[in-house]
Amino acid sequence: NNVTLTAIAGVPNLSYRWDFGDGVTTGFSPSNAITHSYSRGGDFIPRVFVFDSSNNCIVTARNRIDIHAEFVQPGFRADRTI
């Protein structure tokens, strides 16, 4: 269940930290987009923290997302003997 999150800031020289709402966080990144793989389905509230060049947190944002678990049909073989 891969999800790409993007923060739209419009200002250069920013850093980003992400909290995906499932216990996983990132360190500082210069990229405003990140892909995360959720290991299970559910409702999550990922957050982004935006920092200026002096490492001051200038913006935080969050959004609720609903991750649907993929249905996996177990594979098996059944031989029928008559």
PDB file of N, CA, C and O in Angstrom:
ATOM      1  N   ASN A   1       0.831  -1.180   0.000  1.00  0.00           N
ATOM      2  CA  ASN A   1       0.000   0.000   0.000  1.00  0.00           C
ATOM      3  C   ASN A   1       0.877   1.245   0.000  1.00  0.00           C
ATOM      4  O   ASN A   1       1.024   1.910   1.018  1.00  0.00           O
ATOM      5  N   ASN A   2       1.470   1.552  -1.142  1.00  0.00           N
ATOM      6  CA  ASN A   2       2.337   2.717  -1.266  1.00  0.00           C
ATOM      7  C   ASN A   2       1.521   3.980  -1.487  1.00  0.00           C
ATOM      8  O   ASN A   2       0.588   3.993  -2.279  1.00  0.00           O
ATOM      9  N   VAL A   3       1.921   5.042  -0.784  1.00  0.00           N
ATOM     10  CA  VAL A   3       1.271   6.337  -0.901  1.00  0.00           C
ATOM     11  C   VAL A   3       2.363   7.387  -1.081  1.00  0.00           C
ATOM     12  O   VAL A   3       3.366   7.362  -0.372  1.00  0.00           O
ATOM     13  N   THR A   4       2.178   8.298  -2.033  1.00  0.00           N
ATOM     14  CA  THR A   4       3.098   9.410  -2.196  1.00  0.00           C
ATOM     15  C   THR A   4       2.451  10.663  -1.622  1.00  0.00           C
ATOM     16  O   THR A   4       1.328  11.010  -1.980  1.00  0.00           O
ATOM     17  N   LEU A   5       3.162  11.311  -0.713  1.00  0.00           N
ATOM     18  CA  LEU A   5       2.694  12.532  -0.072  1.00  0.00           C
ATOM     19  C   LEU A   5       3.537  13.692  -0.587  1.00  0.00           C
ATOM     20  O   LEU A   5       4.753  13.574  -0.721  1.00  0.00           O
ATOM     21  N   THR A   6       2.904  14.824  -0.852  1.00  0.00           N
ATOM     22  CA  THR A   6       3.596  15.996  -1.360  1.00  0.00           C
ATOM     23  C   THR A   6       3.174  17.232  -0.578  1.00  0.00           C
ATOM     24  O   THR A   6       1.982  17.480  -0.396  1.00  0.00           O
ATOM     25  N   ALA A   7       4.171  17.987  -0.120  1.00  0.00           N
ATOM     26  CA  ALA A   7       3.923  19.275   0.528  1.00  0.00           C
ATOM     27  C   ALA A   7       4.199  20.367  -0.489  1.00  0.00           C
ATOM     28  O   ALA A   7       5.259  20.402  -1.098  1.00  0.00           O
ATOM     29  N   ILE A   8       3.242  21.251  -0.687  1.00  0.00           N
ATOM     30  CA  ILE A   8       3.402  22.330  -1.655  1.00  0.00           C
ATOM     31  C   ILE A   8       3.682  23.617  -0.876  1.00  0.00           C
ATOM     32  O   ILE A   8       2.792  24.151  -0.211  1.00  0.00           O
ATOM     33  N   ALA A   9       4.927  24.071  -0.933  1.00  0.00           N
ATOM     34  CA  ALA A   9       5.332  25.237  -0.150  1.00  0.00           C
ATOM     35  C   ALA A   9       5.569  26.463  -1.018  1.00  0.00           C
ATOM     36  O   ALA A   9       5.245  27.571  -0.621  1.00  0.00           O
ATOM     37  N   GLY A  10       6.173  26.298  -2.188  1.00  0.00           N
ATOM     38  CA  GLY A  10       6.416  27.434  -3.073  1.00  0.00           C
ATOM     39  C   GLY A  10       7.566  28.333  -2.639  1.00  0.00           C
ATOM     40  O   GLY A  10       7.716  29.427  -3.158  1.00  0.00           O
ATOM     41  N   VAL A  11       8.350  27.888  -1.661  1.00  0.00           N
ATOM     42  CA  VAL A  11       9.490  28.658  -1.169  1.00  0.00           C
ATOM     43  C   VAL A  11      10.721  27.765  -1.255  1.00  0.00           C
ATOM     44  O   VAL A  11      10.679  26.610  -0.853  1.00  0.00           O
ATOM     45  N   PRO A  12      11.844  28.288  -1.762  1.00  0.00           N
ATOM     46  CA  PRO A  12      13.052  27.461  -1.869  1.00  0.00           C
ATOM     47  C   PRO A  12      13.759  27.276  -0.519  1.00  0.00           C
ATOM     48  O   PRO A  12      13.455  27.976   0.451  1.00  0.00           O
ATOM     49  N   ASN A  13      14.678  26.336  -0.485  1.00  0.00           N
ATOM     50  CA  ASN A  13      15.561  26.094   0.662  1.00  0.00           C
ATOM     51  C   ASN A  13      14.814  25.687   1.933  1.00  0.00           C
ATOM     52  O   ASN A  13      15.118  26.170   3.017  1.00  0.00           O
ATOM     53  N   LEU A  14      13.847  24.821   1.786  1.00  0.00           N
ATOM     54  CA  LEU A  14      13.127  24.303   2.940  1.00  0.00           C
ATOM     55  C   LEU A  14      13.517  22.854   3.181  1.00  0.00           C
ATOM     56  O   LEU A  14      13.977  22.160   2.280  1.00  0.00           O
ATOM     57  N   SER A  15      13.299  22.395   4.412  1.00  0.00           N
ATOM     58  CA  SER A  15      13.478  20.986   4.769  1.00  0.00           C
ATOM     59  C   SER A  15      12.151  20.461   5.289  1.00  0.00           C
ATOM     60  O   SER A  15      11.326  21.224   5.803  1.00  0.00           O
ATOM     61  N   TYR A  16      11.982  19.147   5.184  1.00  0.00           N
ATOM     62  CA  TYR A  16      10.711  18.522   5.546  1.00  0.00           C
ATOM     63  C   TYR A  16      10.971  17.323   6.448  1.00  0.00           C
ATOM     64  O   TYR A  16      11.936  16.583   6.259  1.00  0.00           O
ATOM     65  N   ARG A  17      10.085  17.137   7.411  1.00  0.00           N
ATOM     66  CA  ARG A  17      10.064  15.919   8.214  1.00  0.00           C
ATOM     67  C   ARG A  17       8.646  15.384   8.146  1.00  0.00           C
ATOM     68  O   ARG A  17       7.679  16.141   8.162  1.00  0.00           O
ATOM     69  N   TRP A  18       8.539  14.067   8.089  1.00  0.00           N
ATOM     70  CA  TRP A  18       7.229  13.436   7.907  1.00  0.00           C
ATOM     71  C   TRP A  18       6.928  12.498   9.060  1.00  0.00           C
ATOM     72  O   TRP A  18       7.801  11.787   9.552  1.00  0.00           O
ATOM     73  N   ASP A  19       5.675  12.501   9.483  1.00  0.00           N
ATOM     74  CA  ASP A  19       5.134  11.536  10.442  1.00  0.00           C
ATOM     75  C   ASP A  19       3.948  10.906   9.720  1.00  0.00           C
ATOM     76  O   ASP A  19       2.963  11.580   9.416  1.00  0.00           O
ATOM     77  N   PHE A  20       4.046   9.613   9.432  1.00  0.00           N
ATOM     78  CA  PHE A  20       3.043   8.963   8.594  1.00  0.00           C
ATOM     79  C   PHE A  20       1.794   8.502   9.354  1.00  0.00           C
ATOM     80  O   PHE A  20       0.866   7.978   8.768  1.00  0.00           O
ATOM     81  N   GLY A  21       1.794   8.679  10.664  1.00  0.00           N
ATOM     82  CA  GLY A  21       0.615   8.329  11.452  1.00  0.00           C
ATOM     83  C   GLY A  21       0.517   6.861  11.816  1.00  0.00           C
ATOM     84  O   GLY A  21      -0.448   6.431  12.433  1.00  0.00           O
ATOM     85  N   ASP A  22       1.524   6.090  11.426  1.00  0.00           N
ATOM     86  CA  ASP A  22       1.528   4.655  11.747  1.00  0.00           C
ATOM     87  C   ASP A  22       2.734   4.280  12.605  1.00  0.00           C
ATOM     88  O   ASP A  22       3.112   3.125  12.687  1.00  0.00           O
ATOM     89  N   GLY A  23       3.354   5.283  13.234  1.00  0.00           N
ATOM     90  CA  GLY A  23       4.528   5.037  14.061  1.00  0.00           C
ATOM     91  C   GLY A  23       5.845   5.245  13.344  1.00  0.00           C
ATOM     92  O   GLY A  23       6.903   5.160  13.944  1.00  0.00           O
ATOM     93  N   VAL A  24       5.804   5.528  12.042  1.00  0.00           N
ATOM     94  CA  VAL A  24       7.021   5.743  11.253  1.00  0.00           C
ATOM     95  C   VAL A  24       7.191   7.239  11.013  1.00  0.00           C
ATOM     96  O   VAL A  24       6.245   7.927  10.628  1.00  0.00           O
ATOM     97  N   THR A  25       8.407   7.729  11.263  1.00  0.00           N
ATOM     98  CA  THR A  25       8.750   9.126  11.004  1.00  0.00           C
ATOM     99  C   THR A  25      10.036   9.177  10.192  1.00  0.00           C
ATOM    100  O   THR A  25      10.743   8.177  10.075  1.00  0.00           O
ATOM    101  N   THR A  26      10.330  10.347   9.638  1.00  0.00           N
ATOM    102  CA  THR A  26      11.566  10.519   8.875  1.00  0.00           C
ATOM    103  C   THR A  26      12.436  11.574   9.542  1.00  0.00           C
ATOM    104  O   THR A  26      11.970  12.348  10.382  1.00  0.00           O
ATOM    105  N   GLY A  27      13.676  11.634   9.111  1.00  0.00           N
ATOM    106  CA  GLY A  27      14.551  12.732   9.472  1.00  0.00           C
ATOM    107  C   GLY A  27      14.322  13.882   8.501  1.00  0.00           C
ATOM    108  O   GLY A  27      13.387  13.857   7.710  1.00  0.00           O
ATOM    109  N   PHE A  28      15.199  14.876   8.553  1.00  0.00           N
ATOM    110  CA  PHE A  28      15.090  16.010   7.637  1.00  0.00           C
ATOM    111  C   PHE A  28      15.357  15.574   6.206  1.00  0.00           C
ATOM    112  O   PHE A  28      16.240  14.764   5.948  1.00  0.00           O
ATOM    113  N   SER A  29      14.586  16.142   5.281  1.00  0.00           N
ATOM    114  CA  SER A  29      14.763  15.851   3.865  1.00  0.00           C
ATOM    115  C   SER A  29      14.574  17.144   3.076  1.00  0.00           C
ATOM    116  O   SER A  29      13.671  17.929   3.388  1.00  0.00           O
ATOM    117  N   PRO A  30      15.379  17.365   2.040  1.00  0.00           N
ATOM    118  CA  PRO A  30      15.162  18.545   1.204  1.00  0.00           C
ATOM    119  C   PRO A  30      14.023  18.360   0.192  1.00  0.00           C
ATOM    120  O   PRO A  30      13.595  19.313  -0.444  1.00  0.00           O
ATOM    121  N   SER A  31      13.526  17.134   0.087  1.00  0.00           N
ATOM    122  CA  SER A  31      12.467  16.841  -0.885  1.00  0.00           C
ATOM    123  C   SER A  31      11.095  17.076  -0.265  1.00  0.00           C
ATOM    124  O   SER A  31      10.823  16.647   0.856  1.00  0.00           O
ATOM    125  N   ASN A  32      10.220  17.722  -1.034  1.00  0.00           N
ATOM    126  CA  ASN A  32       8.864  17.974  -0.541  1.00  0.00           C
ATOM    127  C   ASN A  32       7.900  16.830  -0.859  1.00  0.00           C
ATOM    128  O   ASN A  32       6.726  16.909  -0.543  1.00  0.00           O
ATOM    129  N   ALA A  33       8.395  15.754  -1.475  1.00  0.00           N
ATOM    130  CA  ALA A  33       7.548  14.597  -1.790  1.00  0.00           C
ATOM    131  C   ALA A  33       8.236  13.341  -1.266  1.00  0.00           C
ATOM    132  O   ALA A  33       9.461  13.226  -1.290  1.00  0.00           O
ATOM    133  N   ILE A  34       7.425  12.426  -0.784  1.00  0.00           N
ATOM    134  CA  ILE A  34       7.966  11.186  -0.230  1.00  0.00           C
ATOM    135  C   ILE A  34       6.951  10.067  -0.451  1.00  0.00           C
ATOM    136  O   ILE A  34       5.744  10.313  -0.461  1.00  0.00           O
ATOM    137  N   THR A  35       7.445   8.864  -0.638  1.00  0.00           N
ATOM    138  CA  THR A  35       6.581   7.691  -0.770  1.00  0.00           C
ATOM    139  C   THR A  35       6.744   6.833   0.472  1.00  0.00           C
ATOM    140  O   THR A  35       7.853   6.599   0.939  1.00  0.00           O
ATOM    141  N   HIS A  36       5.618   6.374   0.997  1.00  0.00           N
ATOM    142  CA  HIS A  36       5.615   5.539   2.198  1.00  0.00           C
ATOM    143  C   HIS A  36       4.764   4.309   1.941  1.00  0.00           C
ATOM    144  O   HIS A  36       3.733   4.383   1.277  1.00  0.00           O
ATOM    145  N   SER A  37       5.184   3.194   2.487  1.00  0.00           N
ATOM    146  CA  SER A  37       4.432   1.951   2.357  1.00  0.00           C
ATOM    147  C   SER A  37       3.780   1.614   3.692  1.00  0.00           C
ATOM    148  O   SER A  37       4.470   1.374   4.678  1.00  0.00           O
ATOM    149  N   TYR A  38       2.472   1.636   3.717  1.00  0.00           N
ATOM    150  CA  TYR A  38       1.727   1.253   4.920  1.00  0.00           C
ATOM    151  C   TYR A  38       1.628  -0.263   4.964  1.00  0.00           C
ATOM    152  O   TYR A  38       1.277  -0.896   3.971  1.00  0.00           O
ATOM    153  N   SER A  39       1.938  -0.835   6.117  1.00  0.00           N
ATOM    154  CA  SER A  39       1.964  -2.290   6.242  1.00  0.00           C
ATOM    155  C   SER A  39       0.594  -2.892   6.515  1.00  0.00           C
ATOM    156  O   SER A  39       0.428  -4.107   6.461  1.00  0.00           O
ATOM    157  N   ARG A  40      -0.380  -2.045   6.821  1.00  0.00           N
ATOM    158  CA  ARG A  40      -1.734  -2.543   7.082  1.00  0.00           C
ATOM    159  C   ARG A  40      -2.736  -1.472   6.687  1.00  0.00           C
ATOM    160  O   ARG A  40      -2.391  -0.303   6.535  1.00  0.00           O
ATOM    161  N   GLY A  41      -3.955  -1.877   6.530  1.00  0.00           N
ATOM    162  CA  GLY A  41      -5.010  -0.928   6.220  1.00  0.00           C
ATOM    163  C   GLY A  41      -5.486  -0.214   7.464  1.00  0.00           C
ATOM    164  O   GLY A  41      -5.231  -0.642   8.584  1.00  0.00           O
ATOM    165  N   GLY A  42      -6.173   0.889   7.277  1.00  0.00           N
ATOM    166  CA  GLY A  42      -6.731   1.642   8.391  1.00  0.00           C
ATOM    167  C   GLY A  42      -6.778   3.125   8.090  1.00  0.00           C
ATOM    168  O   GLY A  42      -6.414   3.581   7.010  1.00  0.00           O
ATOM    169  N   ASP A  43      -7.249   3.888   9.066  1.00  0.00           N
ATOM    170  CA  ASP A  43      -7.279   5.344   8.970  1.00  0.00           C
ATOM    171  C   ASP A  43      -5.997   5.894   9.583  1.00  0.00           C
ATOM    172  O   ASP A  43      -5.627   5.518  10.706  1.00  0.00           O
ATOM    173  N   PHE A  44      -5.335   6.779   8.867  1.00  0.00           N
ATOM    174  CA  PHE A  44      -4.085   7.366   9.336  1.00  0.00           C
ATOM    175  C   PHE A  44      -4.133   8.874   9.128  1.00  0.00           C
ATOM    176  O   PHE A  44      -4.826   9.367   8.227  1.00  0.00           O
ATOM    177  N   ILE A  45      -3.387   9.592   9.960  1.00  0.00           N
ATOM    178  CA  ILE A  45      -3.270  11.036   9.812  1.00  0.00           C
ATOM    179  C   ILE A  45      -1.788  11.372   9.657  1.00  0.00           C
ATOM    180  O   ILE A  45      -1.080  11.599  10.641  1.00  0.00           O
ATOM    181  N   PRO A  46      -1.283  11.369   8.417  1.00  0.00           N
ATOM    182  CA  PRO A  46       0.104  11.759   8.211  1.00  0.00           C
ATOM    183  C   PRO A  46       0.262  13.266   8.394  1.00  0.00           C
ATOM    184  O   PRO A  46      -0.663  14.039   8.129  1.00  0.00           O
ATOM    185  N   ARG A  47       1.451  13.667   8.889  1.00  0.00           N
ATOM    186  CA  ARG A  47       1.751  15.081   9.102  1.00  0.00           C
ATOM    187  C   ARG A  47       3.088  15.413   8.459  1.00  0.00           C
ATOM    188  O   ARG A  47       3.975  14.570   8.384  1.00  0.00           O
ATOM    189  N   VAL A  48       3.205  16.647   8.017  1.00  0.00           N
ATOM    190  CA  VAL A  48       4.471  17.154   7.502  1.00  0.00           C
ATOM    191  C   VAL A  48       4.839  18.387   8.327  1.00  0.00           C
ATOM    192  O   VAL A  48       3.977  19.175   8.712  1.00  0.00           O
ATOM    193  N   PHE A  49       6.114  18.486   8.626  1.00  0.00           N
ATOM    194  CA  PHE A  49       6.669  19.634   9.334  1.00  0.00           C
ATOM    195  C   PHE A  49       7.651  20.303   8.380  1.00  0.00           C
ATOM    196  O   PHE A  49       8.561  19.645   7.869  1.00  0.00           O
ATOM    197  N   VAL A  50       7.469  21.591   8.127  1.00  0.00           N
ATOM    198  CA  VAL A  50       8.295  22.316   7.170  1.00  0.00           C
ATOM    199  C   VAL A  50       9.214  23.266   7.944  1.00  0.00           C
ATOM    200  O   VAL A  50       8.757  24.023   8.805  1.00  0.00           O
ATOM    201  N   PHE A  51      10.508  23.195   7.605  1.00  0.00           N
ATOM    202  CA  PHE A  51      11.519  23.975   8.310  1.00  0.00           C
ATOM    203  C   PHE A  51      12.220  24.924   7.349  1.00  0.00           C
ATOM    204  O   PHE A  51      12.488  24.569   6.200  1.00  0.00           O
ATOM    205  N   ASP A  52      12.553  26.125   7.860  1.00  0.00           N
ATOM    206  CA  ASP A  52      13.314  27.073   7.052  1.00  0.00           C
ATOM    207  C   ASP A  52      14.805  26.750   7.133  1.00  0.00           C
ATOM    208  O   ASP A  52      15.202  25.778   7.783  1.00  0.00           O
ATOM    209  N   SER A  53      15.635  27.585   6.497  1.00  0.00           N
ATOM    210  CA  SER A  53      17.071  27.315   6.444  1.00  0.00           C
ATOM    211  C   SER A  53      17.753  27.418   7.812  1.00  0.00           C
ATOM    212  O   SER A  53      18.872  26.957   7.989  1.00  0.00           O
ATOM    213  N   SER A  54      17.071  28.000   8.806  1.00  0.00           N
ATOM    214  CA  SER A  54      17.605  28.071  10.178  1.00  0.00           C
ATOM    215  C   SER A  54      17.055  26.957  11.060  1.00  0.00           C
ATOM    216  O   SER A  54      17.199  27.001  12.281  1.00  0.00           O
ATOM    217  N   ASN A  55      16.387  25.992  10.453  1.00  0.00           N
ATOM    218  CA  ASN A  55      15.762  24.853  11.149  1.00  0.00           C
ATOM    219  C   ASN A  55      14.635  25.257  12.094  1.00  0.00           C
ATOM    220  O   ASN A  55      14.381  24.593  13.093  1.00  0.00           O
ATOM    221  N   ASN A  56      13.954  26.351  11.778  1.00  0.00           N
ATOM    222  CA  ASN A  56      12.755  26.742  12.509  1.00  0.00           C
ATOM    223  C   ASN A  56      11.555  26.111  11.824  1.00  0.00           C
ATOM    224  O   ASN A  56      11.406  26.228  10.601  1.00  0.00           O
ATOM    225  N   CYS A  57      10.707  25.459  12.606  1.00  0.00           N
ATOM    226  CA  CYS A  57       9.490  24.883  12.029  1.00  0.00           C
ATOM    227  C   CYS A  57       8.533  26.025  11.713  1.00  0.00           C
ATOM    228  O   CYS A  57       8.083  26.742  12.601  1.00  0.00           O
ATOM    229  N   ILE A  58       8.251  26.206  10.424  1.00  0.00           N
ATOM    230  CA  ILE A  58       7.424  27.335  10.004  1.00  0.00           C
ATOM    231  C   ILE A  58       6.000  26.930   9.621  1.00  0.00           C
ATOM    232  O   ILE A  58       5.105  27.765   9.627  1.00  0.00           O
ATOM    233  N   VAL A  59       5.804  25.651   9.313  1.00  0.00           N
ATOM    234  CA  VAL A  59       4.473  25.176   8.924  1.00  0.00           C
ATOM    235  C   VAL A  59       4.338  23.718   9.320  1.00  0.00           C
ATOM    236  O   VAL A  59       5.284  22.938   9.203  1.00  0.00           O
ATOM    237  N   THR A  60       3.159  23.361   9.796  1.00  0.00           N
ATOM    238  CA  THR A  60       2.800  21.950   9.944  1.00  0.00           C
ATOM    239  C   THR A  60       1.474  21.746   9.232  1.00  0.00           C
ATOM    240  O   THR A  60       0.645  22.651   9.171  1.00  0.00           O
ATOM    241  N   ALA A  61       1.312  20.591   8.676  1.00  0.00           N
ATOM    242  CA  ALA A  61       0.056  20.274   7.990  1.00  0.00           C
ATOM    243  C   ALA A  61      -0.239  18.800   8.205  1.00  0.00           C
ATOM    244  O   ALA A  61       0.665  17.989   8.384  1.00  0.00           O
ATOM    245  N   ARG A  62      -1.515  18.463   8.183  1.00  0.00           N
ATOM    246  CA  ARG A  62      -1.925  17.066   8.324  1.00  0.00           C
ATOM    247  C   ARG A  62      -3.148  16.824   7.466  1.00  0.00           C
ATOM    248  O   ARG A  62      -3.852  17.753   7.071  1.00  0.00           O
ATOM    249  N   ASN A  63      -3.368  15.544   7.210  1.00  0.00           N
ATOM    250  CA  ASN A  63      -4.526  15.161   6.415  1.00  0.00           C
ATOM    251  C   ASN A  63      -4.865  13.716   6.756  1.00  0.00           C
ATOM    252  O   ASN A  63      -3.977  12.907   6.972  1.00  0.00           O
ATOM    253  N   ARG A  64      -6.128  13.397   6.802  1.00  0.00           N
ATOM    254  CA  ARG A  64      -6.571  12.031   7.082  1.00  0.00           C
ATOM    255  C   ARG A  64      -6.608  11.243   5.789  1.00  0.00           C
ATOM    256  O   ARG A  64      -7.095  11.721   4.767  1.00  0.00           O
ATOM    257  N   ILE A  65      -6.067  10.023   5.835  1.00  0.00           N
ATOM    258  CA  ILE A  65      -6.159   9.130   4.688  1.00  0.00           C
ATOM    259  C   ILE A  65      -6.672   7.782   5.153  1.00  0.00           C
ATOM    260  O   ILE A  65      -6.487   7.391   6.304  1.00  0.00           O
ATOM    261  N   ASP A  66      -7.325   7.088   4.271  1.00  0.00           N
ATOM    262  CA  ASP A  66      -7.864   5.756   4.551  1.00  0.00           C
ATOM    263  C   ASP A  66      -7.152   4.770   3.638  1.00  0.00           C
ATOM    264  O   ASP A  66      -7.266   4.868   2.414  1.00  0.00           O
ATOM    265  N   ILE A  67      -6.405   3.866   4.242  1.00  0.00           N
ATOM    266  CA  ILE A  67      -5.685   2.854   3.485  1.00  0.00           C
ATOM    267  C   ILE A  67      -6.494   1.563   3.549  1.00  0.00           C
ATOM    268  O   ILE A  67      -6.791   1.065   4.627  1.00  0.00           O
ATOM    269  N   HIS A  68      -6.866   1.057   2.393  1.00  0.00           N
ATOM    270  CA  HIS A  68      -7.610  -0.200   2.331  1.00  0.00           C
ATOM    271  C   HIS A  68      -6.629  -1.344   2.182  1.00  0.00           C
ATOM    272  O   HIS A  68      -5.778  -1.321   1.291  1.00  0.00           O
ATOM    273  N   ALA A  69      -6.755  -2.334   3.047  1.00  0.00           N
ATOM    274  CA  ALA A  69      -5.895  -3.512   2.945  1.00  0.00           C
ATOM    275  C   ALA A  69      -6.235  -4.254   1.667  1.00  0.00           C
ATOM    276  O   ALA A  69      -7.398  -4.378   1.297  1.00  0.00           O
ATOM    277  N   GLU A  70      -5.202  -4.717   1.015  1.00  0.00           N
ATOM    278  CA  GLU A  70      -5.430  -5.477  -0.208  1.00  0.00           C
ATOM    279  C   GLU A  70      -5.945  -6.866   0.143  1.00  0.00           C
ATOM    280  O   GLU A  70      -5.477  -7.491   1.083  1.00  0.00           O
ATOM    281  N   PHE A  71      -6.915  -7.314  -0.600  1.00  0.00           N
ATOM    282  CA  PHE A  71      -7.428  -8.666  -0.407  1.00  0.00           C
ATOM    283  C   PHE A  71      -6.487  -9.629  -1.102  1.00  0.00           C
ATOM    284  O   PHE A  71      -6.227  -9.508  -2.290  1.00  0.00           O
ATOM    285  N   VAL A  72      -5.964 -10.537  -0.335  1.00  0.00           N
ATOM    286  CA  VAL A  72      -5.055 -11.540  -0.890  1.00  0.00           C
ATOM    287  C   VAL A  72      -5.715 -12.894  -0.772  1.00  0.00           C
ATOM    288  O   VAL A  72      -6.036 -13.354   0.322  1.00  0.00           O
ATOM    289  N   GLN A  73      -5.955 -13.514  -1.896  1.00  0.00           N
ATOM    290  CA  GLN A  73      -6.560 -14.838  -1.891  1.00  0.00           C
ATOM    291  C   GLN A  73      -5.443 -15.864  -1.727  1.00  0.00           C
ATOM    292  O   GLN A  73      -4.493 -15.886  -2.493  1.00  0.00           O
ATOM    293  N   PRO A  74      -5.551 -16.679  -0.697  1.00  0.00           N
ATOM    294  CA  PRO A  74      -4.490 -17.666  -0.508  1.00  0.00           C
ATOM    295  C   PRO A  74      -4.450 -18.652  -1.668  1.00  0.00           C
ATOM    296  O   PRO A  74      -5.481 -19.066  -2.183  1.00  0.00           O
ATOM    297  N   GLY A  75      -3.253 -18.965  -2.080  1.00  0.00           N
ATOM    298  CA  GLY A  75      -3.107 -19.930  -3.158  1.00  0.00           C
ATOM    299  C   GLY A  75      -3.009 -21.334  -2.582  1.00  0.00           C
ATOM    300  O   GLY A  75      -2.363 -21.566  -1.582  1.00  0.00           O
ATOM    301  N   PHE A  76      -3.719 -22.234  -3.171  1.00  0.00           N
ATOM    302  CA  PHE A  76      -3.618 -23.628  -2.750  1.00  0.00           C
ATOM    303  C   PHE A  76      -4.030 -24.520  -3.907  1.00  0.00           C
ATOM    304  O   PHE A  76      -4.611 -24.065  -4.874  1.00  0.00           O
ATOM    305  N   ARG A  77      -3.729 -25.774  -3.763  1.00  0.00           N
ATOM    306  CA  ARG A  77      -4.090 -26.754  -4.780  1.00  0.00           C
ATOM    307  C   ARG A  77      -4.850 -27.859  -4.089  1.00  0.00           C
ATOM    308  O   ARG A  77      -4.441 -28.349  -3.049  1.00  0.00           O
ATOM    309  N   ALA A  78      -5.951 -28.231  -4.682  1.00  0.00           N
ATOM    310  CA  ALA A  78      -6.743 -29.324  -4.132  1.00  0.00           C
ATOM    311  C   ALA A  78      -6.909 -30.390  -5.216  1.00  0.00           C
ATOM    312  O   ALA A  78      -7.420 -30.110  -6.295  1.00  0.00           O
ATOM    313  N   ASP A  79      -6.424 -31.560  -4.929  1.00  0.00           N
ATOM    314  CA  ASP A  79      -6.613 -32.699  -5.838  1.00  0.00           C
ATOM    315  C   ASP A  79      -7.763 -33.531  -5.325  1.00  0.00           C
ATOM    316  O   ASP A  79      -7.850 -33.832  -4.138  1.00  0.00           O
ATOM    317  N   ARG A  80      -8.629 -33.890  -6.234  1.00  0.00           N
ATOM    318  CA  ARG A  80      -9.775 -34.699  -5.841  1.00  0.00           C
ATOM    319  C   ARG A  80      -9.576 -36.100  -6.389  1.00  0.00           C
ATOM    320  O   ARG A  80      -9.330 -36.288  -7.578  1.00  0.00           O
ATOM    321  N   THR A  81      -9.638 -37.047  -5.484  1.00  0.00           N
ATOM    322  CA  THR A  81      -9.516 -38.457  -5.906  1.00  0.00           C
ATOM    323  C   THR A  81     -10.879 -39.111  -5.808  1.00  0.00           C
ATOM    324  O   THR A  81     -11.542 -39.004  -4.795  1.00  0.00           O
ATOM    325  N   ILE A  82     -11.245 -39.799  -6.895  1.00  0.00           N
ATOM    326  CA  ILE A  82     -12.541 -40.495  -6.893  1.00  0.00           C
ATOM    327  C   ILE A  82     -12.316 -41.968  -6.746  1.00  0.00           C
ATOM    328  O   ILE A  82     -11.486 -42.572  -7.313  1.00  0.00           O
TER     329      ILE A  82
END
